[in-house]
XYZ file of C-alpha atoms in Angstrom:
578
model
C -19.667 61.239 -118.898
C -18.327 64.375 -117.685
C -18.552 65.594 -113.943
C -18.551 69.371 -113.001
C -16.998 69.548 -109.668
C -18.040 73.555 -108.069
C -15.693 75.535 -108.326
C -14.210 77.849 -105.429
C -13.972 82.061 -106.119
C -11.617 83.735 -103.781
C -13.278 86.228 -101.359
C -12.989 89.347 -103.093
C -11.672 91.961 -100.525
C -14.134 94.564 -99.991
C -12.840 98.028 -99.759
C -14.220 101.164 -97.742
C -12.805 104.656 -97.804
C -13.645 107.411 -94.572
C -13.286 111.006 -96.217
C -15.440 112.792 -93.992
C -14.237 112.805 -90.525
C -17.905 113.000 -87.406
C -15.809 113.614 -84.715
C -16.124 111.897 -80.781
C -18.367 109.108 -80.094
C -17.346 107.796 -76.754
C -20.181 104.852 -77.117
C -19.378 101.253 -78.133
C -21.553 102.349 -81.232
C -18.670 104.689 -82.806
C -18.722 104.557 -86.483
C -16.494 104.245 -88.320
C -15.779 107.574 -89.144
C -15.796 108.825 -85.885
C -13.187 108.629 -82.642
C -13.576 106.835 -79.637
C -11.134 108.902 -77.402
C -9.217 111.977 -78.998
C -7.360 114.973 -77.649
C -6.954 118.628 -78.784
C -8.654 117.595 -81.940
C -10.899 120.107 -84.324
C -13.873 120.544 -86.834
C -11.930 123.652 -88.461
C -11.027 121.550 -91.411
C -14.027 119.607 -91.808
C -14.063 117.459 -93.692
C -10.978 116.715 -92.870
C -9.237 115.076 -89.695
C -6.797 118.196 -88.093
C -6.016 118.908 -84.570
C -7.185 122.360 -83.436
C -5.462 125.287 -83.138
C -3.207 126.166 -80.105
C -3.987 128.221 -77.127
C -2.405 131.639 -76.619
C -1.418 132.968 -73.032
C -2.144 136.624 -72.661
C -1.403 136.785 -69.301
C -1.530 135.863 -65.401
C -4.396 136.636 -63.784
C -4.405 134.951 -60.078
C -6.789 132.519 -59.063
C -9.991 132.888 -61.067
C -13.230 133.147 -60.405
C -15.060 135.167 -63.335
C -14.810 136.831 -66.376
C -16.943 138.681 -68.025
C -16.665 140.816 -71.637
C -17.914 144.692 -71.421
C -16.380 147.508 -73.116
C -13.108 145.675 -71.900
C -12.577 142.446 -70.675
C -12.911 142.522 -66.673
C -11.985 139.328 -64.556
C -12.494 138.404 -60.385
C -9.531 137.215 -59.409
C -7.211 136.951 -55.920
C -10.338 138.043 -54.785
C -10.262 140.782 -56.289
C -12.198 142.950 -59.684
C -9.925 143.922 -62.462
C -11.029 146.222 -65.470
C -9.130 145.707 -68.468
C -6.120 144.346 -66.369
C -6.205 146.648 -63.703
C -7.330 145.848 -59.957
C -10.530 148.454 -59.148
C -11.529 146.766 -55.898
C -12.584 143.497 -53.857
C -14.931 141.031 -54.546
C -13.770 138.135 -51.935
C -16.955 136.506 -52.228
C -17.901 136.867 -55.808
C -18.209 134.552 -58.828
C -20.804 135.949 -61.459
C -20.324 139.034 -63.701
C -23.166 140.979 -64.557
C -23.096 144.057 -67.448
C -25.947 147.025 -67.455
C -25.290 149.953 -69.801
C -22.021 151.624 -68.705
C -22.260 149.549 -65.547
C -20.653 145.697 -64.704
C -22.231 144.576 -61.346
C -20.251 142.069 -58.906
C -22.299 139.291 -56.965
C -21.957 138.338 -54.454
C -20.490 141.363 -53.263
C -23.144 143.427 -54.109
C -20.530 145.781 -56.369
C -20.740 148.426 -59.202
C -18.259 149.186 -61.424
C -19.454 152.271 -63.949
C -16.883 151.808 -67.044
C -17.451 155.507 -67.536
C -16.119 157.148 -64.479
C -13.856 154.099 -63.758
C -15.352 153.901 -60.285
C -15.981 150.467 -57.984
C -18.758 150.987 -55.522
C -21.369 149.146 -53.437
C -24.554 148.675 -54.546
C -25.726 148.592 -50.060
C -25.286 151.657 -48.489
C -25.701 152.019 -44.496
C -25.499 155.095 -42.381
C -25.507 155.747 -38.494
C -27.694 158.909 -38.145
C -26.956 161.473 -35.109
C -30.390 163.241 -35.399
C -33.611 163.362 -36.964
C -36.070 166.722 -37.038
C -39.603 167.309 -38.285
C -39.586 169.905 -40.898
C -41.898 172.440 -41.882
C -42.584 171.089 -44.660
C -43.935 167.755 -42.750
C -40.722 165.942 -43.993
C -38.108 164.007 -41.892
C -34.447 165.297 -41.965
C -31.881 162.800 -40.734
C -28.544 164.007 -40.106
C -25.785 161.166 -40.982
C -22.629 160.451 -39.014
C -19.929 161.987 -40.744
C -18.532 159.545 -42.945
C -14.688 159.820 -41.184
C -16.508 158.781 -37.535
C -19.256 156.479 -38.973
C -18.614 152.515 -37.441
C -19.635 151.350 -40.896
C -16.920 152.445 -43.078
C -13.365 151.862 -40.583
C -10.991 151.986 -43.726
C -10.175 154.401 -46.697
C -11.094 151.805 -49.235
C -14.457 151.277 -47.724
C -15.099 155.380 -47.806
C -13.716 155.251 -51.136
C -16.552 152.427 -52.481
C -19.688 154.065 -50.703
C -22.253 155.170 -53.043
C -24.054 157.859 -50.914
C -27.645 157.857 -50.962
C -29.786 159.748 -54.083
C -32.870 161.590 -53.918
C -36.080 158.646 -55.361
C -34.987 156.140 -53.118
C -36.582 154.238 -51.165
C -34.504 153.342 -47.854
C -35.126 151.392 -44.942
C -34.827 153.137 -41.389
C -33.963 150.713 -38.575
C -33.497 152.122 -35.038
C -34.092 150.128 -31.319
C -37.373 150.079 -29.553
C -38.435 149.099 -26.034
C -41.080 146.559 -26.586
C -43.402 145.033 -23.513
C -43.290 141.306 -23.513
C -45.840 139.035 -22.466
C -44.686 136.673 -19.989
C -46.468 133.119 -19.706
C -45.842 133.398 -16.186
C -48.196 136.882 -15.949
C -45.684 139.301 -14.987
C -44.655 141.517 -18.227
C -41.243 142.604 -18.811
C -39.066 144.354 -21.845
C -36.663 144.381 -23.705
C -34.892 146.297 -26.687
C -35.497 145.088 -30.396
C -35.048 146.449 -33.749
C -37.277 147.945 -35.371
C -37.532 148.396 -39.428
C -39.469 150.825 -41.466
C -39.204 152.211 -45.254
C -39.265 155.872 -46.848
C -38.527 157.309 -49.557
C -35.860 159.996 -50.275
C -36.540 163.294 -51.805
C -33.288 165.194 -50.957
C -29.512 164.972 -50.204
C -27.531 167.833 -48.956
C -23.565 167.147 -48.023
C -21.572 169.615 -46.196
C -19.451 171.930 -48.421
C -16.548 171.906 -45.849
C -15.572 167.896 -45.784
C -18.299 166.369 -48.310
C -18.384 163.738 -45.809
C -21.400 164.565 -43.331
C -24.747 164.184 -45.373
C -28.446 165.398 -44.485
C -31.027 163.420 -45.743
C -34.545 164.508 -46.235
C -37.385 161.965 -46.474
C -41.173 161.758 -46.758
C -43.499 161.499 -43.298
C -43.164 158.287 -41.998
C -45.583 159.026 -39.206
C -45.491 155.603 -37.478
C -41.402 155.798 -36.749
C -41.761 160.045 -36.151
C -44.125 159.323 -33.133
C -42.228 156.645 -31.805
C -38.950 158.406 -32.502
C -40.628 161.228 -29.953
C -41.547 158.667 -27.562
C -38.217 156.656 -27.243
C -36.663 160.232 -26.906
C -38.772 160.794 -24.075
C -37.774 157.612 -22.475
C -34.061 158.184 -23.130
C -34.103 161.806 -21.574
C -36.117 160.350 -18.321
C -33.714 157.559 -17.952
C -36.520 154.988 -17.654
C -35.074 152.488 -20.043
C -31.290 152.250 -18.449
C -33.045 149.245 -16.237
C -33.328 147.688 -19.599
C -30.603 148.317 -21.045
C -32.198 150.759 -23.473
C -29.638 153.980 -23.748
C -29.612 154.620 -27.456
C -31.870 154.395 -30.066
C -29.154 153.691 -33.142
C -31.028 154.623 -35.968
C -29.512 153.399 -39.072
C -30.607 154.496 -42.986
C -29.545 151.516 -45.212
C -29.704 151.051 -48.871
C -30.895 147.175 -49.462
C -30.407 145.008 -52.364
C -31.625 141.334 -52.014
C -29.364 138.054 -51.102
C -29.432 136.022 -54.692
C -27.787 133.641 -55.660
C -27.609 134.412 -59.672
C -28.158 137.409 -61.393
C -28.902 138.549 -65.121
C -29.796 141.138 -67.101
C -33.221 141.689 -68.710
C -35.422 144.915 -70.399
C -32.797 147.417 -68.556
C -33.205 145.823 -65.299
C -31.460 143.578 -63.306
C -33.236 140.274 -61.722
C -32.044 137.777 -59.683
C -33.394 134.627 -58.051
C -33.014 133.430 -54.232
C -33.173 129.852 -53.031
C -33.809 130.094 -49.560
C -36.461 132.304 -49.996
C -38.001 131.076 -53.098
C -38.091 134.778 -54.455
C -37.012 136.285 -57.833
C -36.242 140.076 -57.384
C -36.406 142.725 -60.448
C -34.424 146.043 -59.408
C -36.282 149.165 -60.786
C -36.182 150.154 -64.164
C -32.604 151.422 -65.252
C -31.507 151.542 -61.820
C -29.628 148.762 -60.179
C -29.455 150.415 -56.483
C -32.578 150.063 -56.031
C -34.672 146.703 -55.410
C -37.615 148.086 -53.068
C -39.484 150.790 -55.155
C -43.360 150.094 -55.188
C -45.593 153.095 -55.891
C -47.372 151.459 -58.427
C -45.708 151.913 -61.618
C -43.849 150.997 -64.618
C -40.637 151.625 -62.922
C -41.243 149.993 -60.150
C -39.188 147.622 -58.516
C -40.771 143.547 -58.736
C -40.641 140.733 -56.256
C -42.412 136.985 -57.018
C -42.566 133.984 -55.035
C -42.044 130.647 -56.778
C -44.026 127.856 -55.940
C -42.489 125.008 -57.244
C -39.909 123.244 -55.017
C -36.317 122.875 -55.107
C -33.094 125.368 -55.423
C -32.807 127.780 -58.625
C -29.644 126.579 -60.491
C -29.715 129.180 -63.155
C -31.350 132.372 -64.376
C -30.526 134.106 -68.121
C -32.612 136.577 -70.580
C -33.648 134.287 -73.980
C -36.246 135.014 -76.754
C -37.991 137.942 -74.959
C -38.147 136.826 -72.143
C -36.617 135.803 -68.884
C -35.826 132.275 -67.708
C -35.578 130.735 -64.363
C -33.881 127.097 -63.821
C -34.130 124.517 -61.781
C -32.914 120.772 -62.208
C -36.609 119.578 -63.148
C -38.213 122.778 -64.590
C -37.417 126.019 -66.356
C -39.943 128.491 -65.380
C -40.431 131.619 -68.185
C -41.174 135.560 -67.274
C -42.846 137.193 -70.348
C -43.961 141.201 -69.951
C -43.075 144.576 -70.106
C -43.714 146.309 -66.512
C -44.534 144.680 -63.156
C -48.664 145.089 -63.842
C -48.488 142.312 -66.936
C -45.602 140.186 -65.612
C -47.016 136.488 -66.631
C -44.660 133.561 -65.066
C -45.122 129.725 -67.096
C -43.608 126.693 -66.164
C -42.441 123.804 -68.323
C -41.412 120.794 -66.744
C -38.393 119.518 -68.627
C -34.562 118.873 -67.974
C -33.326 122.119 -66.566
C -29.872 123.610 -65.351
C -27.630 120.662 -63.619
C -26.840 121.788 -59.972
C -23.690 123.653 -60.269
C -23.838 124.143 -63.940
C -24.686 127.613 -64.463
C -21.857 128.750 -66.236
C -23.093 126.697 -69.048
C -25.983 128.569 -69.975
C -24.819 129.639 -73.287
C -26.340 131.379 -76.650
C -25.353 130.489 -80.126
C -26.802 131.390 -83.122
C -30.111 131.659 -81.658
C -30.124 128.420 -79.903
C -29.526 128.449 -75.829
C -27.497 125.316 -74.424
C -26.795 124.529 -71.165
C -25.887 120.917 -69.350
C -28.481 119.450 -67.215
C -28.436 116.026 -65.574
C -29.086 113.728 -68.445
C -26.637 115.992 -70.524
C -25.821 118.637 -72.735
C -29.597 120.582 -73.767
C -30.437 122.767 -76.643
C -33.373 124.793 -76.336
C -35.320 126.599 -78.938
C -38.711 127.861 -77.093
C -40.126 125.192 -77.354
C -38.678 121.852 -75.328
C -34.985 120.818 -74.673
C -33.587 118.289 -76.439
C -30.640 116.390 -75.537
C -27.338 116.726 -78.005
C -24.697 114.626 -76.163
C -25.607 111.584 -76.892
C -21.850 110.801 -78.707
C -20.466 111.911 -75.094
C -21.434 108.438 -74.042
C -22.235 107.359 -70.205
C -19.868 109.866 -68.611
C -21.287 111.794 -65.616
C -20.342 115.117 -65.915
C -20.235 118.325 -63.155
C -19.555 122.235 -62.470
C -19.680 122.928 -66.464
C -18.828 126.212 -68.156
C -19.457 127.468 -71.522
C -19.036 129.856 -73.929
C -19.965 130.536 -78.314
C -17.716 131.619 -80.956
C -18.312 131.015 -84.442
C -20.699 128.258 -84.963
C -18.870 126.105 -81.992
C -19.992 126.168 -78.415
C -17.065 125.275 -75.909
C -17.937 122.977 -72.770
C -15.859 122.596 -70.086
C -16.959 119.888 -67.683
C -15.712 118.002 -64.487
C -15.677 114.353 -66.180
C -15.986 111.437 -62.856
C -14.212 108.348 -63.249
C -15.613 106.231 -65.468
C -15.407 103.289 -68.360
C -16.838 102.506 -71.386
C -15.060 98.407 -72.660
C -14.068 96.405 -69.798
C -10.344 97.732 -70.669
C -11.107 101.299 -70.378
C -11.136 103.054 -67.150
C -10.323 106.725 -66.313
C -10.307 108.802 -63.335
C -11.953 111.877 -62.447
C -10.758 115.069 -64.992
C -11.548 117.912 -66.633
C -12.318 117.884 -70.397
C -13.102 120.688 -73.046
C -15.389 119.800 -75.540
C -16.434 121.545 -78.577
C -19.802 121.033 -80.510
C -19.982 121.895 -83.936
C -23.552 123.286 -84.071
C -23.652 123.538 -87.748
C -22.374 119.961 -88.407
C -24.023 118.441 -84.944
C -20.769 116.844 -84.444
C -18.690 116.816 -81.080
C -14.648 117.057 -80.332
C -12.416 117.153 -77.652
C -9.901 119.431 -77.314
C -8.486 119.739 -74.233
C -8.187 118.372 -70.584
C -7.756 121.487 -68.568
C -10.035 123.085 -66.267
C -11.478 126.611 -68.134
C -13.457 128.519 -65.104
C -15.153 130.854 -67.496
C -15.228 131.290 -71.174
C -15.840 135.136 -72.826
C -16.308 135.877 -76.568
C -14.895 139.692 -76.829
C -13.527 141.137 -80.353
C -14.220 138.113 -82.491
C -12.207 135.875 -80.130
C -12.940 133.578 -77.275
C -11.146 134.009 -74.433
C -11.245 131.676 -71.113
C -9.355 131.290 -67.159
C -7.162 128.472 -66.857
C -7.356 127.608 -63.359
C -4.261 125.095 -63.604
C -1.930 127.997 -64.060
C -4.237 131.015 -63.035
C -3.803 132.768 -66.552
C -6.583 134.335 -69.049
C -6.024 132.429 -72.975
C -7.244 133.134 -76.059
C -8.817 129.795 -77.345
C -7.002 130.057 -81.240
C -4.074 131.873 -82.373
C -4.453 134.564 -85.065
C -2.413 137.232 -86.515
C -2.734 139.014 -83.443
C -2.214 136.392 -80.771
C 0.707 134.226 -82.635
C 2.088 131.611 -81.118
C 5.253 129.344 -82.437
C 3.404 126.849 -79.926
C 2.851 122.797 -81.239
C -0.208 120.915 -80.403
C 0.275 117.442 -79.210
C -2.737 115.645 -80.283
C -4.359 112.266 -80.846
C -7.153 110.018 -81.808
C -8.008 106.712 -81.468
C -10.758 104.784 -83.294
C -13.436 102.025 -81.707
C -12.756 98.547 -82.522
C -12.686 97.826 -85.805
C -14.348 95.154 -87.660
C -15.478 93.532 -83.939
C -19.404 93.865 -85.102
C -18.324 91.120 -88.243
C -19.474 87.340 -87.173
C -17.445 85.546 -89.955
C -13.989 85.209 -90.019
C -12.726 87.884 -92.100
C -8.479 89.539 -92.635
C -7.772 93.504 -93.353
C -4.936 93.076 -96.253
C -4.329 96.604 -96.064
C -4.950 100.152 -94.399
C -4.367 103.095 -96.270
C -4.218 106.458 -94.773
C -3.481 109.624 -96.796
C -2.303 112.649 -94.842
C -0.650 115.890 -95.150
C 2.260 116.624 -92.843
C 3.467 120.441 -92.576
C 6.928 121.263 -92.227
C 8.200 120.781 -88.384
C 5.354 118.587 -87.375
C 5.128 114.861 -86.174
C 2.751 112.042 -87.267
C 2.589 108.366 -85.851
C -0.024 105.232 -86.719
C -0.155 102.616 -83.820
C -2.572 99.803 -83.851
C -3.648 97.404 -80.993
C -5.024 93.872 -81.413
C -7.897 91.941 -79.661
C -8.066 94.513 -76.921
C -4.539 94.162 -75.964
C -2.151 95.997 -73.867
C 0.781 97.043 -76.022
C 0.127 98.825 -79.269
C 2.332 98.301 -82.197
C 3.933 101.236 -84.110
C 4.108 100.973 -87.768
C 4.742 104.291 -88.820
C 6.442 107.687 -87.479
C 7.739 110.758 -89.726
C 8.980 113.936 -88.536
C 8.521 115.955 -92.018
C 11.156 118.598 -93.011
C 9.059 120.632 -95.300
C 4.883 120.435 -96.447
C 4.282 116.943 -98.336
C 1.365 114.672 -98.645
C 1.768 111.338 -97.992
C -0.317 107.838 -98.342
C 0.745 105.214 -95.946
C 0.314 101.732 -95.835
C -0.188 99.628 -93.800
C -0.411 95.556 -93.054
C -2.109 94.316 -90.163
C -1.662 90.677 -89.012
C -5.004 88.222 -88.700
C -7.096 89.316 -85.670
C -10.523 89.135 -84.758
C -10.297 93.248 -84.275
C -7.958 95.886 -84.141
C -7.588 100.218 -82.834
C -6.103 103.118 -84.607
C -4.538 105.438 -83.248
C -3.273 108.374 -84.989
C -1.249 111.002 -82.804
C 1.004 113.673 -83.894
C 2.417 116.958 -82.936
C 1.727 120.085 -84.968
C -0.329 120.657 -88.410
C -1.229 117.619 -89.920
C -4.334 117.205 -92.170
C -5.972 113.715 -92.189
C -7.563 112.945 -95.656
C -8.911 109.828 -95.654
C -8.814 106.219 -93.932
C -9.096 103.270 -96.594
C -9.505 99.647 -95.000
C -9.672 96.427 -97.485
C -11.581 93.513 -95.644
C -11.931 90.035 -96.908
C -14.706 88.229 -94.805
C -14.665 84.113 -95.469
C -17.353 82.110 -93.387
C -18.352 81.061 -89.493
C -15.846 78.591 -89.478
């Protein structure tokens, strides 16, 4: 009789080859194509593994604050506005950018630059006024305080940025009054307040001789003419010197609203106020002036919002105008003030802080809200950073070029394994709309991002200097990128016992740059290097390599300069449980 005893097959290794490279997943899901942690790493090459290319200085700048691309690249910095590199006025209080035609306007200083004329003025205008007459014609003449002797403009520079007043505005007239007071105790007493009216301009006329004293000729405002007459009165008696009344001080001013950001939308300028729950609309075409209402087209446009908490964006998308908060995005459709319609979705809106990030791309408009990076096509948001992983991010900025969008965010400390912590930084990361994949390029802090001339420019605020974010044949650089990436754990998912005979990885080194494979075991400490070549000239190279037994292992691949990852080959024999 003959006995058949079973006969054991050795476990044939099973071998799996990456060729297409997803980017960074910082989630203990991370495939195995993608990168747990990387730095200054692209999609250019897709589908290939390459580091991106490096930054290019163009110059120092000062301490940022904005940037902004017009006809030329303008900047806020040292608090201060520069055109095309040179310094046109200050802006200590500013941070947004805002373009109009020929015009860039500076908030929140309330500026103008026109790129025409190459002049910086304010947008508010106020004027003491020595004396106001009753014309003929019914209208109200106010003479101004020449501009030399007037309190409101002490310097040369502050002369130099006034933007005098312009016949169709409408200004507002403020002047003391002597008011009776009702006391609870039943005596009545007074006392001097200010009063405030509006008019509207129909004439200027400035003095030939200095060009500095300016007559100003109004419509009737009969309600301040009357009491103009009567405070007069009382001044020329001396009644009021008992209370303290001895001028009138009547003041023309030129108001534009408090906001707190500003955009551009259908040749007007809007802007949205927190504390007052407004959103503004300047008149058509004309960004002086934010309190015209005679029941027009042009008019000027004021709306209160209802729903609570602060505005944390504004921006002009798909026709019409949209206004963020952290739990909403409220939408402005129309043409003129009479068919203004305002919706509300309730949805993810603009993260507090995060306005910089409102960015548009290809017809999509992303921004970073609380729960993440958004894209938005009309319709409802929809959250993209879900390879980010559980990292709380703050103060973002962004800016498009090409089909990437570049984010950079304030990262807080945090960890992903037990053996993974990091403090608080800031990162640049780059999503690849067209391939939905994410990388990480950078850890500096970018203030603002621009895309002027086919390149995308940003403000380093580490070393206060504007960059261009690739080199090209204009901006060369003989610069090396130090780079890295560093896979999730591999082969940790895999209950059985199982051994990796071999990793293969096939690269292409260029001449002058670095590459180095390190790999860590069971979520240890050191990592082990088993390969490092500096090459001399271009050459393509496969390397091996042999791990020892573990239950799982990291990759990580650094290098300096150009070096083109093709493919990652693993060969995994998995026995049983025991």
């Amino acid at each position: 009789m003959i006995v058949r005893l079973p006969m054991l097959e050795d476990a044939r290794a099973q071998r799996t080859v990456v060729s297409s490279f997803g980017g960074y997943n910082h989630t203990p899901g991370v495939k195995e194509n993608q990168f747990f942690d990387m730095v200054n790493m692209s999609s250019d090459e897709f589908p290939l593994l390459s580091p991106r290319k490096p930054y290019v200085h163009v110059r120092n700048v000062g301490y940022p604050e904005a940037l902004y691309a017009h006809n030329k690249l303008c900047w806020i910095a040292d608090n201060g506005f520069y055109y095309d590199g040179v310094r046109y006025g200050n802006a200590p209080d500013s941070s947004q950018l805002v373009g109009m035609g020929a015009y860039v306007t500076v908030w929140r200083d309330k500026a103008i630059f026109n790129s025409s004329s190459n002049t910086y003025r304010q947008l508010e205008s106020q004027r003491s006024v020595t004396d106001v007459v009753k014309k003929v014609s019914d209208n109200l003449s106010f003479a101004l305080t020449n501009l030399t002797q007037d309190p409101w403009y002490p310097d040369e520079e502050q002369r130099n940025h006034y933007q005098p007043f312009q016949a169709g505005e409408v200004v507002e007239i403020s002047y003391f009054d002597l008011v009776e007071v009702d006391d609870p105790g039943g005596t009545p007493w007074m006392t001097v307040i200010r009063q405030y009216e509006w008019v509207k301009i129909l004439n200027v006329q400035t003095e030939e001789d200095s060009g500095l004293s300016e007559y100003v000729e109004t419509e009737m405002n009969q309600s301040f003419w009357e009491r103009y007459q009567e405070l007069q009165d009382i001044l020329d008696t001396g009644k009021g010197e008992a209370y303290g009344f001895t001028d009138i001080d009547v003041r023309l001013s030129r108001k534009v609203p408090d906001m707190d950001f500003v955009c551009e939308w259908n040749n007007r300028l809007w802007g949205c106020s927190s504390e007052k729950h407004e959103l503004y609309a300047s008149a058509l075409g004309d960004p002086y002036n934010w309190n015209v209402f005679e029941g027009t087209s042009q008019d000027s446009y004021i709306l209160t919002i209802g729903s609570t908490g602060e505005f944390t964006g504004i921006c002009a998308y798909g026709g019409g105008l949209l206004l963020f908060k952290e739990n909403c995005i409220h939408r402005l459709y129309g043409t003129s003030p009479s068919n203004y319609q305002l919706t509300t979705l309730v949805c993810d809106g603009v993260q507090k802080g995060c306005e910089r990030s409102i960015c548009e791309r290809n017809g999509i408009l992303y921004y970073v809200s609380q729960y993440g990076v958004c894209a938005y096509s009309g319709s409802y948001p929809t959250v993209i950073s879900g390879d980010l992983g559980n990292v709380e991010y703050t103060e973002a900025s962004a800016g498009g070029w090409q089909n990437k969008v570049y984010f950079c965010m304030k990262a807080a400390a945090h960890s992903c394994y037990p053996d993974e912590i990091k403090g608080e930084h800031w990162e640049i990361l780059v999503f690849d709309a067209e391939r939905g994949c994410w990388h990480k390029e950078d850890e500096l802090h970018a203030v603002c991002f621009a895309a002027f001339e086919n390149r995308l420019y940003f403000l380093n605020a580490e070393n206060r200097s504007l960059y261009v974010a690739a080199a090209d044949d204009t901006f060369p650089t003989s610069d090396k990128v130090h780079w890295f990436v560093r896979t999730g754990k591999q082969c940790s998912q895999l209950p059985d016992n199982k051994t990796v005979s071999k990793i293969q990885i096939k690269a292409t080194v260029f001449s002058g740059a670095r590459l180095c494979i390190e790999l860590r075991y069971d979520s240890g400490e050191r990592w082990e290097k088993y390969y490092e070549q500096i090459s001399h000239r271009k050459m393509c190279y496969t390397i091996p390599i042999i791990p020892r037994r573990c239950d799982h292992f990291e990759i990580r691949i650094s290098g300096t300069g150009e070096v083109l990852v093709h493919s990652l080959a693993r060969e995994l024999e998995q026995g049983s449980e025991l």
